[in-house]
Coordinates of N, CA and C in Angstrom, one line a residue:
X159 N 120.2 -5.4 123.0 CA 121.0 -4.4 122.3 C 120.9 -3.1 123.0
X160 N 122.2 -2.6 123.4 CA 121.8 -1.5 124.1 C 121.4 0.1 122.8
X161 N 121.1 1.2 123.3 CA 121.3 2.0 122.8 C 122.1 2.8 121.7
X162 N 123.5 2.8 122.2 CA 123.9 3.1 121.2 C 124.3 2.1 120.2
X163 N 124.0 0.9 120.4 CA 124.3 -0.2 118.9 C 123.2 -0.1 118.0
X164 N 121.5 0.1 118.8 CA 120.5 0.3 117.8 C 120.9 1.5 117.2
X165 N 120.9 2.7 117.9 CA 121.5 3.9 116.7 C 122.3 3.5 115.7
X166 N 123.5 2.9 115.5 CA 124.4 2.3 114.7 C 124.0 1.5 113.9
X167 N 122.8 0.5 114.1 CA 122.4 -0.3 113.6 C 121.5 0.4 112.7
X168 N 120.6 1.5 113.4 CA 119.8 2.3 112.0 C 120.1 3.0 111.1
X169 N 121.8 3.9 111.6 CA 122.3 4.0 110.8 C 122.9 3.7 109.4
X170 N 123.2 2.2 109.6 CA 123.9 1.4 108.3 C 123.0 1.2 107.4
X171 N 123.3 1.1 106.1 CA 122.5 1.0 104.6 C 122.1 -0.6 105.1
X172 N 121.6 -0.6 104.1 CA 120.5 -2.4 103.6 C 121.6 -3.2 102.9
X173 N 121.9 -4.1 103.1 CA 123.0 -4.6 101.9 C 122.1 -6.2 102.4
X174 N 122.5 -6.4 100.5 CA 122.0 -7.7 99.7 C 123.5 -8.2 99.1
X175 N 123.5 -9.7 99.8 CA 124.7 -10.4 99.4 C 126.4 -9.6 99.4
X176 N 126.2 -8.9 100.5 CA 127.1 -8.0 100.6 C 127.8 -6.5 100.1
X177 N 126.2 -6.4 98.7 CA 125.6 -5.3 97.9 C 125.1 -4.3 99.0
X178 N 125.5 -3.1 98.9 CA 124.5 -2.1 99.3 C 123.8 -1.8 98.4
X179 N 122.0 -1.4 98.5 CA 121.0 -1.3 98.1 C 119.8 -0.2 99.3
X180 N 119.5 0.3 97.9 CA 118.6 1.4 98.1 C 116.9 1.2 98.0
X181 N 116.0 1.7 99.0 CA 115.2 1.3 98.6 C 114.2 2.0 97.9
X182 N 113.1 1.3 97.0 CA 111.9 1.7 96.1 C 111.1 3.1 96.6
X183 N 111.2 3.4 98.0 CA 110.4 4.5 98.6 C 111.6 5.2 98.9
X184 N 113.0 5.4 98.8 CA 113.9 6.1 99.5 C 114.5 7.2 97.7
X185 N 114.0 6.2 96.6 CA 114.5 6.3 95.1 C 113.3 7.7 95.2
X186 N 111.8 7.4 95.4 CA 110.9 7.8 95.1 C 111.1 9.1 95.6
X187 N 111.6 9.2 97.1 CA 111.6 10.5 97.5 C 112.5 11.5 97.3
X188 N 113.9 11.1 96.3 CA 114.9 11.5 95.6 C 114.5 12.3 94.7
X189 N 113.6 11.3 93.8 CA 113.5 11.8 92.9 C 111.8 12.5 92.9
X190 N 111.6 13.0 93.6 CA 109.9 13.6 94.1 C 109.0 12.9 93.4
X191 N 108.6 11.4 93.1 CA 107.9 10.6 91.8 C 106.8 9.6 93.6
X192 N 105.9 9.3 92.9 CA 104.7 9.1 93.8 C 105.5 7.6 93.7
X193 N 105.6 6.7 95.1 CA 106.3 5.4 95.0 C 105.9 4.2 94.6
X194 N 104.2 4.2 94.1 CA 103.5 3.2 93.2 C 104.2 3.3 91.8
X195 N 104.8 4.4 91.5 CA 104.8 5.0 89.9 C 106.3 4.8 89.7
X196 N 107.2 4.1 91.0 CA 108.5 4.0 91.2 C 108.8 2.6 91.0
X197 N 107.7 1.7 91.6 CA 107.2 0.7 91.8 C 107.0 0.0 90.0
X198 N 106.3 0.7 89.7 CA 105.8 0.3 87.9 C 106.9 0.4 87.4
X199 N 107.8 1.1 87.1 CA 109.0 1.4 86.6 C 109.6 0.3 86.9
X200 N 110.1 0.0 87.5 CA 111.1 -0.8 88.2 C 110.4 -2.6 87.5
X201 N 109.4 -2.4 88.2 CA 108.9 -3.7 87.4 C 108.9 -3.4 85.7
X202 N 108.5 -2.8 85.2 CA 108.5 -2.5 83.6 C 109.9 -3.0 83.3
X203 N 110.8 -2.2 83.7 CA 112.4 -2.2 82.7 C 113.2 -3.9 83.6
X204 N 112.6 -4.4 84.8 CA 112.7 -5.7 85.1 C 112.1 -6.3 83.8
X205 N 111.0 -6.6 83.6 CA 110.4 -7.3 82.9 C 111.2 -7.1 81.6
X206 N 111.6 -5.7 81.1 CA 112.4 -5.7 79.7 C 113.8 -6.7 80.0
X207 N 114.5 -6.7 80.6 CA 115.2 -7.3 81.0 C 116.3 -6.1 81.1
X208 N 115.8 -5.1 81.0 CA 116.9 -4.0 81.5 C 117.8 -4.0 82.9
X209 N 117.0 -4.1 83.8 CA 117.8 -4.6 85.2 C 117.2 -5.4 85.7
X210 N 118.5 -6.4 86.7 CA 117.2 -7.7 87.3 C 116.3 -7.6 88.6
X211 N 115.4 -8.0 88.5 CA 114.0 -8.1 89.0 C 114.7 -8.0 90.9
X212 N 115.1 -6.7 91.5 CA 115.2 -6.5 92.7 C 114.3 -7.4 93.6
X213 N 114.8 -8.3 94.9 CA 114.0 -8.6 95.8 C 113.5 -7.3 96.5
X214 N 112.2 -8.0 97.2 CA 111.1 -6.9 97.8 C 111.2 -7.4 99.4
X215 N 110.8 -6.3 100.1 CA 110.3 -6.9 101.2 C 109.1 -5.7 101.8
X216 N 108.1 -6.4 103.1 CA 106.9 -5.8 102.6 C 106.9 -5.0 104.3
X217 N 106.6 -4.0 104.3 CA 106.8 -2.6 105.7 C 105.1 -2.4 105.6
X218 N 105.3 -1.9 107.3 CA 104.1 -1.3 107.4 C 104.1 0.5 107.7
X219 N 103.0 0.9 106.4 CA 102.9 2.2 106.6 C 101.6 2.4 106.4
X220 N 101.3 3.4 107.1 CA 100.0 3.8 107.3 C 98.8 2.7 107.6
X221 N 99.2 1.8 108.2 CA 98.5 0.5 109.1 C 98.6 -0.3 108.0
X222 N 99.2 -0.2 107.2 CA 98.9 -1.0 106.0 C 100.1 -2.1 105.4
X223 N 99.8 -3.1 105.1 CA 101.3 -3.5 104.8 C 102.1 -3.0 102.7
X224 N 103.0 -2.4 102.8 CA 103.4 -2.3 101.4 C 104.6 -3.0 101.2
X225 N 104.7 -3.0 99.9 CA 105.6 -3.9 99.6 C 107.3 -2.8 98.5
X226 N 108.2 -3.1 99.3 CA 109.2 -1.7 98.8 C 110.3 -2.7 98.3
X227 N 111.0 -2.2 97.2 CA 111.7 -2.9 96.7 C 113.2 -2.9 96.4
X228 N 114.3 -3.7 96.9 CA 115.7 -2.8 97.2 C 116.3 -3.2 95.9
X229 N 116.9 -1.5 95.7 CA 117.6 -1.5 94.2 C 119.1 -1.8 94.8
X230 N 119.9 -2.3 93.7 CA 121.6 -2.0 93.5 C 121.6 -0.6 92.8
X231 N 123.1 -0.5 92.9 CA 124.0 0.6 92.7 C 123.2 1.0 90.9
X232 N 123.7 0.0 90.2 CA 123.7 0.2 88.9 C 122.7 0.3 88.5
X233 N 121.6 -0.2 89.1 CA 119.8 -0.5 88.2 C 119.3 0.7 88.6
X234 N 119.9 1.2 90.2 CA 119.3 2.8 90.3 C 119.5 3.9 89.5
X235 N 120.7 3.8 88.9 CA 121.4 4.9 87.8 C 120.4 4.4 86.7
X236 N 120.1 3.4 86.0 CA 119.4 3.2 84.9 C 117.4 3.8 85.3
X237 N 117.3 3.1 86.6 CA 115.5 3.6 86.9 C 115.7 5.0 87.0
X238 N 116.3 6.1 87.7 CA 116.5 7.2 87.8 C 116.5 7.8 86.3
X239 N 117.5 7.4 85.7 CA 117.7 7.8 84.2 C 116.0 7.6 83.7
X240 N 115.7 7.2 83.7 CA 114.2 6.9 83.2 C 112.8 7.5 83.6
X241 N 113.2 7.9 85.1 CA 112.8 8.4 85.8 C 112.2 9.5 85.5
X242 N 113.7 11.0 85.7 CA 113.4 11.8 86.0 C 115.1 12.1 85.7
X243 N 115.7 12.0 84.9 CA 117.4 12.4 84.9 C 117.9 13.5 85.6
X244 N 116.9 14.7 85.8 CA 117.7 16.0 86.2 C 118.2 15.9 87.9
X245 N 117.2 14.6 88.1 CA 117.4 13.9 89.9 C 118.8 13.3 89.6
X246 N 119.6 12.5 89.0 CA 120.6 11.8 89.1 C 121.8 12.6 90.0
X247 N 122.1 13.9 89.7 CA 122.9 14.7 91.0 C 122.4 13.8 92.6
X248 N 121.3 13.5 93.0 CA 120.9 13.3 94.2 C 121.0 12.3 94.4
X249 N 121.0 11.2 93.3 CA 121.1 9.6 93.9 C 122.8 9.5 93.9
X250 N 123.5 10.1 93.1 CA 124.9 9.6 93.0 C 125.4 10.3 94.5
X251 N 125.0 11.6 95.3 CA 125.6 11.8 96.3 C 125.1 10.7 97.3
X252 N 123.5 10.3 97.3 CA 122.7 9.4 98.6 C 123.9 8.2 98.0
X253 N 124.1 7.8 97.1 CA 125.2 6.1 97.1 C 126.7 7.0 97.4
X254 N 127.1 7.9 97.6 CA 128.1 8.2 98.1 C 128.3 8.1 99.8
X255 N 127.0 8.7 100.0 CA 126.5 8.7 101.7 C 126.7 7.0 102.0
X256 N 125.7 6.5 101.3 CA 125.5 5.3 102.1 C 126.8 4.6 101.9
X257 N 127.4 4.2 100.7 CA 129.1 3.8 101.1 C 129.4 4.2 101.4
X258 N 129.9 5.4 101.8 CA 130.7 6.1 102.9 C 130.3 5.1 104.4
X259 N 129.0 5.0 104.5 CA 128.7 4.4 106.0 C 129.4 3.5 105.9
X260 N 128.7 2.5 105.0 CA 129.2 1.3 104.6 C 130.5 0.6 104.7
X261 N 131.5 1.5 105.0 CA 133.2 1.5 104.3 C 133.5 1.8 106.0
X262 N 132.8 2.8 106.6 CA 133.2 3.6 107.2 C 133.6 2.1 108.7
X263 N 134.6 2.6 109.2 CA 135.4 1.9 110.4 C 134.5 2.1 111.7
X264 N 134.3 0.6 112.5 CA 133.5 0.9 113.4 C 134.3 2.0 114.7
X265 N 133.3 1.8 115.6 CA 133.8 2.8 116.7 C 134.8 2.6 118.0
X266 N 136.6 2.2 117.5 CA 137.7 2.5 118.1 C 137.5 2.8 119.5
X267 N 137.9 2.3 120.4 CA 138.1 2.3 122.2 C 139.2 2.9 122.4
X268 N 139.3 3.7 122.8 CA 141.0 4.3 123.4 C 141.4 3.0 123.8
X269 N 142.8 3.7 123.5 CA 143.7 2.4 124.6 C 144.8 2.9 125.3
X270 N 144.9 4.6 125.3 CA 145.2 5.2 126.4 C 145.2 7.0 127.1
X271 N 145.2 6.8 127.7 CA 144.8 7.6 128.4 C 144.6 9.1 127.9
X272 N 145.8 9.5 127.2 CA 145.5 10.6 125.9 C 144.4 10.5 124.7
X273 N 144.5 9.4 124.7 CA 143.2 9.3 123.8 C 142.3 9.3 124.2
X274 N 142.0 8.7 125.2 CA 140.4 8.7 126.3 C 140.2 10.3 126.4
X275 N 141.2 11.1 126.5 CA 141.1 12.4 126.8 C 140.8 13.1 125.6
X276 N 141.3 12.9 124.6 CA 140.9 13.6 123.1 C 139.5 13.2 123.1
X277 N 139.2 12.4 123.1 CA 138.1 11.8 123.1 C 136.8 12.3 123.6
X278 N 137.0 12.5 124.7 CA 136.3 13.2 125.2 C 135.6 14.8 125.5
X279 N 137.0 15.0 125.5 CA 136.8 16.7 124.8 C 136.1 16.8 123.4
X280 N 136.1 15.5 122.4 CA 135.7 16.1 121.3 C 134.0 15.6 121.5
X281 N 133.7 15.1 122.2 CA 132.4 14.6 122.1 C 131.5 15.4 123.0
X282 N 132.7 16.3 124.1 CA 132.2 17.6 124.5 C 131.9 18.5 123.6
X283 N 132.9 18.8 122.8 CA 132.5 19.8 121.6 C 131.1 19.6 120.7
X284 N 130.8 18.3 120.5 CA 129.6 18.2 119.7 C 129.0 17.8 120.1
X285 N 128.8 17.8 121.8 CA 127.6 17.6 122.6 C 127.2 19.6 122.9
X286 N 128.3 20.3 122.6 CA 127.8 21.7 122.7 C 127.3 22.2 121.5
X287 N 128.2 21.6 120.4 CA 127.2 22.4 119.0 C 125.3 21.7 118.8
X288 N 125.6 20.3 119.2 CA 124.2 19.9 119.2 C 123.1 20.6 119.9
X289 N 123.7 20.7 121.5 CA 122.2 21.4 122.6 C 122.1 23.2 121.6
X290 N 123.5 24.0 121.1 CA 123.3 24.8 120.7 C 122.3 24.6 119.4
X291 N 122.3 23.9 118.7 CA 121.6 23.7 117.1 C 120.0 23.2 117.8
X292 N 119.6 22.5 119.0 CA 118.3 21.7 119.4 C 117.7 23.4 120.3
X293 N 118.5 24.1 120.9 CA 117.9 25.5 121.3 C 117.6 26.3 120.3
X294 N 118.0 26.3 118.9 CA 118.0 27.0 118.3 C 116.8 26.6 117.1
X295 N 116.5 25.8 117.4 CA 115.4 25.1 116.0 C 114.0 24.4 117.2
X296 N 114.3 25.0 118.3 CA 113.2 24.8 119.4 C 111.9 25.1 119.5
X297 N 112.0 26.6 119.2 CA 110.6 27.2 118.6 C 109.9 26.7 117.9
X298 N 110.8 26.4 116.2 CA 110.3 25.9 115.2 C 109.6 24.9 115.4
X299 N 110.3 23.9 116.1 CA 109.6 22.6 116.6 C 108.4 22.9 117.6
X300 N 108.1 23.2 118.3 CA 107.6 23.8 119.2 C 106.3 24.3 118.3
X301 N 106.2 25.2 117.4 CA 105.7 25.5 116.5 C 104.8 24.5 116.0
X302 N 105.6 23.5 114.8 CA 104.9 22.6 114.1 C 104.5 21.5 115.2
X303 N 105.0 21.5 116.3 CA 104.2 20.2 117.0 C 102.8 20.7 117.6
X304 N 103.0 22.2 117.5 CA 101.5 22.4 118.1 C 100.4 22.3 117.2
X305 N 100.9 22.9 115.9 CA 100.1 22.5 114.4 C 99.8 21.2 114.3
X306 N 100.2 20.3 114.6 CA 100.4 18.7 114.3 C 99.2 18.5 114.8
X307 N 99.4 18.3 116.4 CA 98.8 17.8 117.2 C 97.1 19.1 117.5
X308 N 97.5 19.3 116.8 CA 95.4 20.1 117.0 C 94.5 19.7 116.3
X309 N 93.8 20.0 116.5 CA 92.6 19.4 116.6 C 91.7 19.8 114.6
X310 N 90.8 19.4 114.1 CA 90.3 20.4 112.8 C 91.0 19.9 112.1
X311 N 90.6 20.6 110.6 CA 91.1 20.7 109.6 C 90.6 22.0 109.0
X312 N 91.6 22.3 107.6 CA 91.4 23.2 107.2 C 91.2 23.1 105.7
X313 N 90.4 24.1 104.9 CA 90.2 24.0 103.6 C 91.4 25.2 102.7
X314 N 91.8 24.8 101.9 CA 93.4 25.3 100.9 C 93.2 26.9 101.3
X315 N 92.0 27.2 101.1 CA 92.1 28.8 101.2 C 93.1 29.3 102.8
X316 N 92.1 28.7 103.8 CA 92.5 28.9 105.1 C 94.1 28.0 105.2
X317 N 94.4 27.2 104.8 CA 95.6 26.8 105.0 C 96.9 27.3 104.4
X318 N 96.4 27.9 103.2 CA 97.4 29.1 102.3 C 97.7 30.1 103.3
X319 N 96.3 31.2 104.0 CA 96.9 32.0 104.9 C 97.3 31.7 106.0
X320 N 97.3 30.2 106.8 CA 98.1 29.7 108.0 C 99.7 30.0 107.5
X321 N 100.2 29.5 105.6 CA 101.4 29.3 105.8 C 101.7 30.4 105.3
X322 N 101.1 31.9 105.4 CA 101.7 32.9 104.9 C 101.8 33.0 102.9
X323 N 101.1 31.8 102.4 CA 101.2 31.8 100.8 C 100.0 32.5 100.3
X324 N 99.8 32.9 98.7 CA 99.0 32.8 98.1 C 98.0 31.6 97.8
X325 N 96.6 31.7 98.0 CA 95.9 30.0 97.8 C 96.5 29.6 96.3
X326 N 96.4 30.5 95.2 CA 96.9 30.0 93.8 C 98.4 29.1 93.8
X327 N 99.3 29.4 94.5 CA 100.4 29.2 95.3 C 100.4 27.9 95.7
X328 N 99.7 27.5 96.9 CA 99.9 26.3 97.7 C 99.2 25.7 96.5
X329 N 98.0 25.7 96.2 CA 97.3 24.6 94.7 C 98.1 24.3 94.0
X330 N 98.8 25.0 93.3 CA 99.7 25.1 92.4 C 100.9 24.3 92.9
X331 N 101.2 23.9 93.9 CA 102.5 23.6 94.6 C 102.0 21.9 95.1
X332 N 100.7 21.8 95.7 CA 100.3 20.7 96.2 C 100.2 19.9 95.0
X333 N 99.1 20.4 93.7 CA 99.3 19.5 92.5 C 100.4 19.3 91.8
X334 N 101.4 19.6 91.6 CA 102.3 19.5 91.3 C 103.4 18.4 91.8
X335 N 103.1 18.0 93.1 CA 103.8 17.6 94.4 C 103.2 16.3 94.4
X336 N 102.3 16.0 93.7 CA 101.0 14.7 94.1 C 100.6 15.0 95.0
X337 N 100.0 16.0 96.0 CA 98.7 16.0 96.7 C 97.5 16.2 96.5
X338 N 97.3 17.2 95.4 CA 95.9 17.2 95.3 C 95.5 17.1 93.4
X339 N 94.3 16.8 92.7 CA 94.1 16.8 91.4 C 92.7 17.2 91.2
X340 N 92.5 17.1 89.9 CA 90.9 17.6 89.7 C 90.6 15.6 88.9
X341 N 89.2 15.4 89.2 CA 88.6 14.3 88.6 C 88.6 14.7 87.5
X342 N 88.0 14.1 85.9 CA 87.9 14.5 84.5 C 86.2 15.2 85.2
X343 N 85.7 16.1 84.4 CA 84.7 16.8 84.4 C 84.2 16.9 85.9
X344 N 85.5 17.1 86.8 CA 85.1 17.8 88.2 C 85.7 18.8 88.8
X345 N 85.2 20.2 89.1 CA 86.0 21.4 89.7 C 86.4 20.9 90.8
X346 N 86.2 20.5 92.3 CA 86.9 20.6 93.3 C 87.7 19.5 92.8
X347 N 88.7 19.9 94.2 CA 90.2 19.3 94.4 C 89.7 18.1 94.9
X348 N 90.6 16.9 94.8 CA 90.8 15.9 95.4 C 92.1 15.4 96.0
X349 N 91.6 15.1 97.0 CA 93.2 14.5 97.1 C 93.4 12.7 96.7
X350 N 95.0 13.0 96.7 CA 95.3 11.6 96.2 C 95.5 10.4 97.6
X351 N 95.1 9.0 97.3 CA 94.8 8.0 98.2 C 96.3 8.5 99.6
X352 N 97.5 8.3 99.0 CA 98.7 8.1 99.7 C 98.5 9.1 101.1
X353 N 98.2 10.2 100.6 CA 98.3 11.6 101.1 C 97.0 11.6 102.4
X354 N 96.0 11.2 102.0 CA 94.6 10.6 102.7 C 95.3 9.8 104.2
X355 N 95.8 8.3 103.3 CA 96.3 7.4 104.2 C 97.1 7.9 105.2
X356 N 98.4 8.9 104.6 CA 99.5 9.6 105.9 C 98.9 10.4 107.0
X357 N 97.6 10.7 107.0 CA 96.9 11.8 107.2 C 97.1 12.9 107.3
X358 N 97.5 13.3 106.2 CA 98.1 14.7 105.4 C 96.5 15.7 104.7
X359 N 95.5 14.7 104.6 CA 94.5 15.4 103.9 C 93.4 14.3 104.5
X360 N 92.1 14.8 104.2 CA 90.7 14.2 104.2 C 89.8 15.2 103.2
X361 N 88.7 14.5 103.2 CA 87.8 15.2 102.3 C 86.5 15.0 103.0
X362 N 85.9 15.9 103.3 CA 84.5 16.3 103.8 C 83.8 17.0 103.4
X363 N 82.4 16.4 103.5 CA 81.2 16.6 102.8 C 80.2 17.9 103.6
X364 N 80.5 19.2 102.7 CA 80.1 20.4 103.1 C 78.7 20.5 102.4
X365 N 77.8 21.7 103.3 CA 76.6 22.4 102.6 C 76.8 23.5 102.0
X366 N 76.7 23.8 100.6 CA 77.1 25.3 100.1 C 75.8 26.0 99.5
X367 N 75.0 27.5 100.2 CA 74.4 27.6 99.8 C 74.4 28.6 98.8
X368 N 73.9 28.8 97.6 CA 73.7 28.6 96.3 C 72.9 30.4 96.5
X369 N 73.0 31.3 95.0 CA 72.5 32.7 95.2 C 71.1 32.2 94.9
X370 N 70.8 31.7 94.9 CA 69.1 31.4 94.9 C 68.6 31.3 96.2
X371 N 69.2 30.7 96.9 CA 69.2 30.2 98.4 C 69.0 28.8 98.5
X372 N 69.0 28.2 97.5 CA 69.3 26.6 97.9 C 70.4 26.2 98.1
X373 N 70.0 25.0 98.6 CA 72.0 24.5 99.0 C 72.2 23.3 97.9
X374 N 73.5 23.1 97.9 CA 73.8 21.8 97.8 C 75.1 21.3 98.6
X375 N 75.0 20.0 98.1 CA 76.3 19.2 98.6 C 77.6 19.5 98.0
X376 N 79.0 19.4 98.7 CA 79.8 19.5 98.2 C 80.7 18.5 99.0
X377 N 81.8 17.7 98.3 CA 82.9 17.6 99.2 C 84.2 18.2 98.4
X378 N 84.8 18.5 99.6 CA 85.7 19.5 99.8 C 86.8 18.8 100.6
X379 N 88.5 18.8 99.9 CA 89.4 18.1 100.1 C 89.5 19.4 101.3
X380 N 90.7 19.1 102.2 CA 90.6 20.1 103.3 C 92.2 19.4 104.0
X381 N 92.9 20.1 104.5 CA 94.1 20.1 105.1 C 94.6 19.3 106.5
X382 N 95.1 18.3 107.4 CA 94.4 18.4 108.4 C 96.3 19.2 109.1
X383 N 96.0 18.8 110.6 CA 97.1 19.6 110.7 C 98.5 19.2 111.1
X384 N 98.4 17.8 110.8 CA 99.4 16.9 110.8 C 100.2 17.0 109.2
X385 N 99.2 17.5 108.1 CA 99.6 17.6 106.5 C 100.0 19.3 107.0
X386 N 99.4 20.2 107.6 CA 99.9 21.2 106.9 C 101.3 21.7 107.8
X387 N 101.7 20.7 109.0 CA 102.7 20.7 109.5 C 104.1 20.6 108.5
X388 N 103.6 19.0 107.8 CA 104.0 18.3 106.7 C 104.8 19.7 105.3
X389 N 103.7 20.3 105.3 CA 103.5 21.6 103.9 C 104.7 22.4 104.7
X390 N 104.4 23.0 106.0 CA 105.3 23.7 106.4 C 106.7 23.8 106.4
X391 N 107.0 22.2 106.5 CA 108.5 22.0 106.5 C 109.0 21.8 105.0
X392 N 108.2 21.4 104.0 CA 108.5 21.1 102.9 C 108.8 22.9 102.3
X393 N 108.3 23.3 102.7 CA 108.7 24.8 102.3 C 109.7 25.5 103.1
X394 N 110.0 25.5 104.0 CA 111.3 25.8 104.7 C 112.2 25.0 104.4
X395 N 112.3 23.5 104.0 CA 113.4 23.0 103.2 C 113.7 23.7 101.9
X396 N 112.4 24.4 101.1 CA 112.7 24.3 99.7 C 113.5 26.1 100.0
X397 N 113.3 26.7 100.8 CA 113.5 28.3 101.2 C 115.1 28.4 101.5
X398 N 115.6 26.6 101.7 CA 117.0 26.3 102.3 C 117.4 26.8 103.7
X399 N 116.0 26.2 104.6 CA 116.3 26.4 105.9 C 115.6 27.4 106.7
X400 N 115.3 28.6 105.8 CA 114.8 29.9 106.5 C 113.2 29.6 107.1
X401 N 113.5 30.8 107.9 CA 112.1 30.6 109.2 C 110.9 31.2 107.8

């Protein structure tokens, strides 16, 4: 398969028996809900017999194999509804997107010569908006791939002032988001397993000494810089694009 058919091919939705279908991790990120917790849902209101029991099939993320589950049109409007309703704006445009692909007419060959020529000038045109839009968001990238790819990690305080936030800010933002929580009767942060596995976070075991001058042990959740890459963009999406 050459090139441009795999792009085309990644392009198109999932369809079941000629159903387009959405999946369990694509619902999850719609609706900002942790994808085990998308996962229970879905099995719960199956089991009521509210919608029927979606087939699964099982991907590998984070070396790991999981198991994601493809919804229909109508069981997503009901899991959503259950979900998290104020999300439903977002799934009815993503099933608009993906039928739209779905519907959409494959890709026409001229069949003469005026058209070879329309054609081509137009793929000029948006071969120039594109190099203009990839020079323009170059930095940025440039930017976060240097963050990515270094070396360390950082603890919330230091990683608040890498992104220019308040620490009360990013805490406030990361728990909220499913990254970080407190144990029952424990001050430090933890992070949650998912976030660990993406390697978005780790937790390392520090020496803190104490005004007496003893130390003790601590561990301490900490940023690495592939997560605070992660942080960075999640906040320039939520800012609607700005540097």
């Amino acid at each position: 398969m050459n090139a441009a058919r795999q792009l085309a091919a990644s392009l198109m939705p999932l369809t079941q028996n000629g159903h387009v279908t959405m999946s369990s991790r694509e619902i999850a990120e719609l609706v900002e809900k942790r994808h085990d917790n998308v996962k229970r849902t879905i099995e719960t209101l199956a089991e009521r017999g509210v919608i029927a029991f979606p087939q699964s099939e099982e991907k590998a993320t984070a070396g790991r194999p999981v198991v994601e589950y493809q919804v229909g049109k109508r069981d997503s409007f009901v899991l959503v509804a259950q979900l998290s309703p104020e999300f439903t704006a977002r799934l009815v445009d993503r099933w608009q997107e993906l039928e739209g692909r779905a519907a959409a007419p494959q890709f026409a060959i001229p069949q003469t010569l005026s058209e070879a020529l329309r054609l081509a000038a137009d793929l000029s045109d948006k071969n120039a908006e594109l190099s203009a839009k990839v020079a323009e968001q170059a930095p940025k990238v440039e930017a976060l791939d240097r963050i990515a790819t270094s070396g360390g990690s950082l603890c919330l305080r230091d990683s608040a002032n890498n992104l220019q936030m308040r620490p009360i800010d990013l805490t406030r933002w990361m728990q909220a988001n499913g990254w970080i929580y407190h144990r029952p009767g424990s001050v430090p942060w933890h992070g949650y397993q998912d976030k660990i596995q993406l390697g978005y976070l780790e937790h390392k075991v520090t020496l803190v000494s104490r005004s007496d001058g003893s130390e003790k042990v601590v561990e301490q959740v900490r940023v690495t810089p592939k997560g605070l890459a992660r942080l960075a963009k999640a906040f320039r999406a939520e800012a609607g694009g700005a540097a």
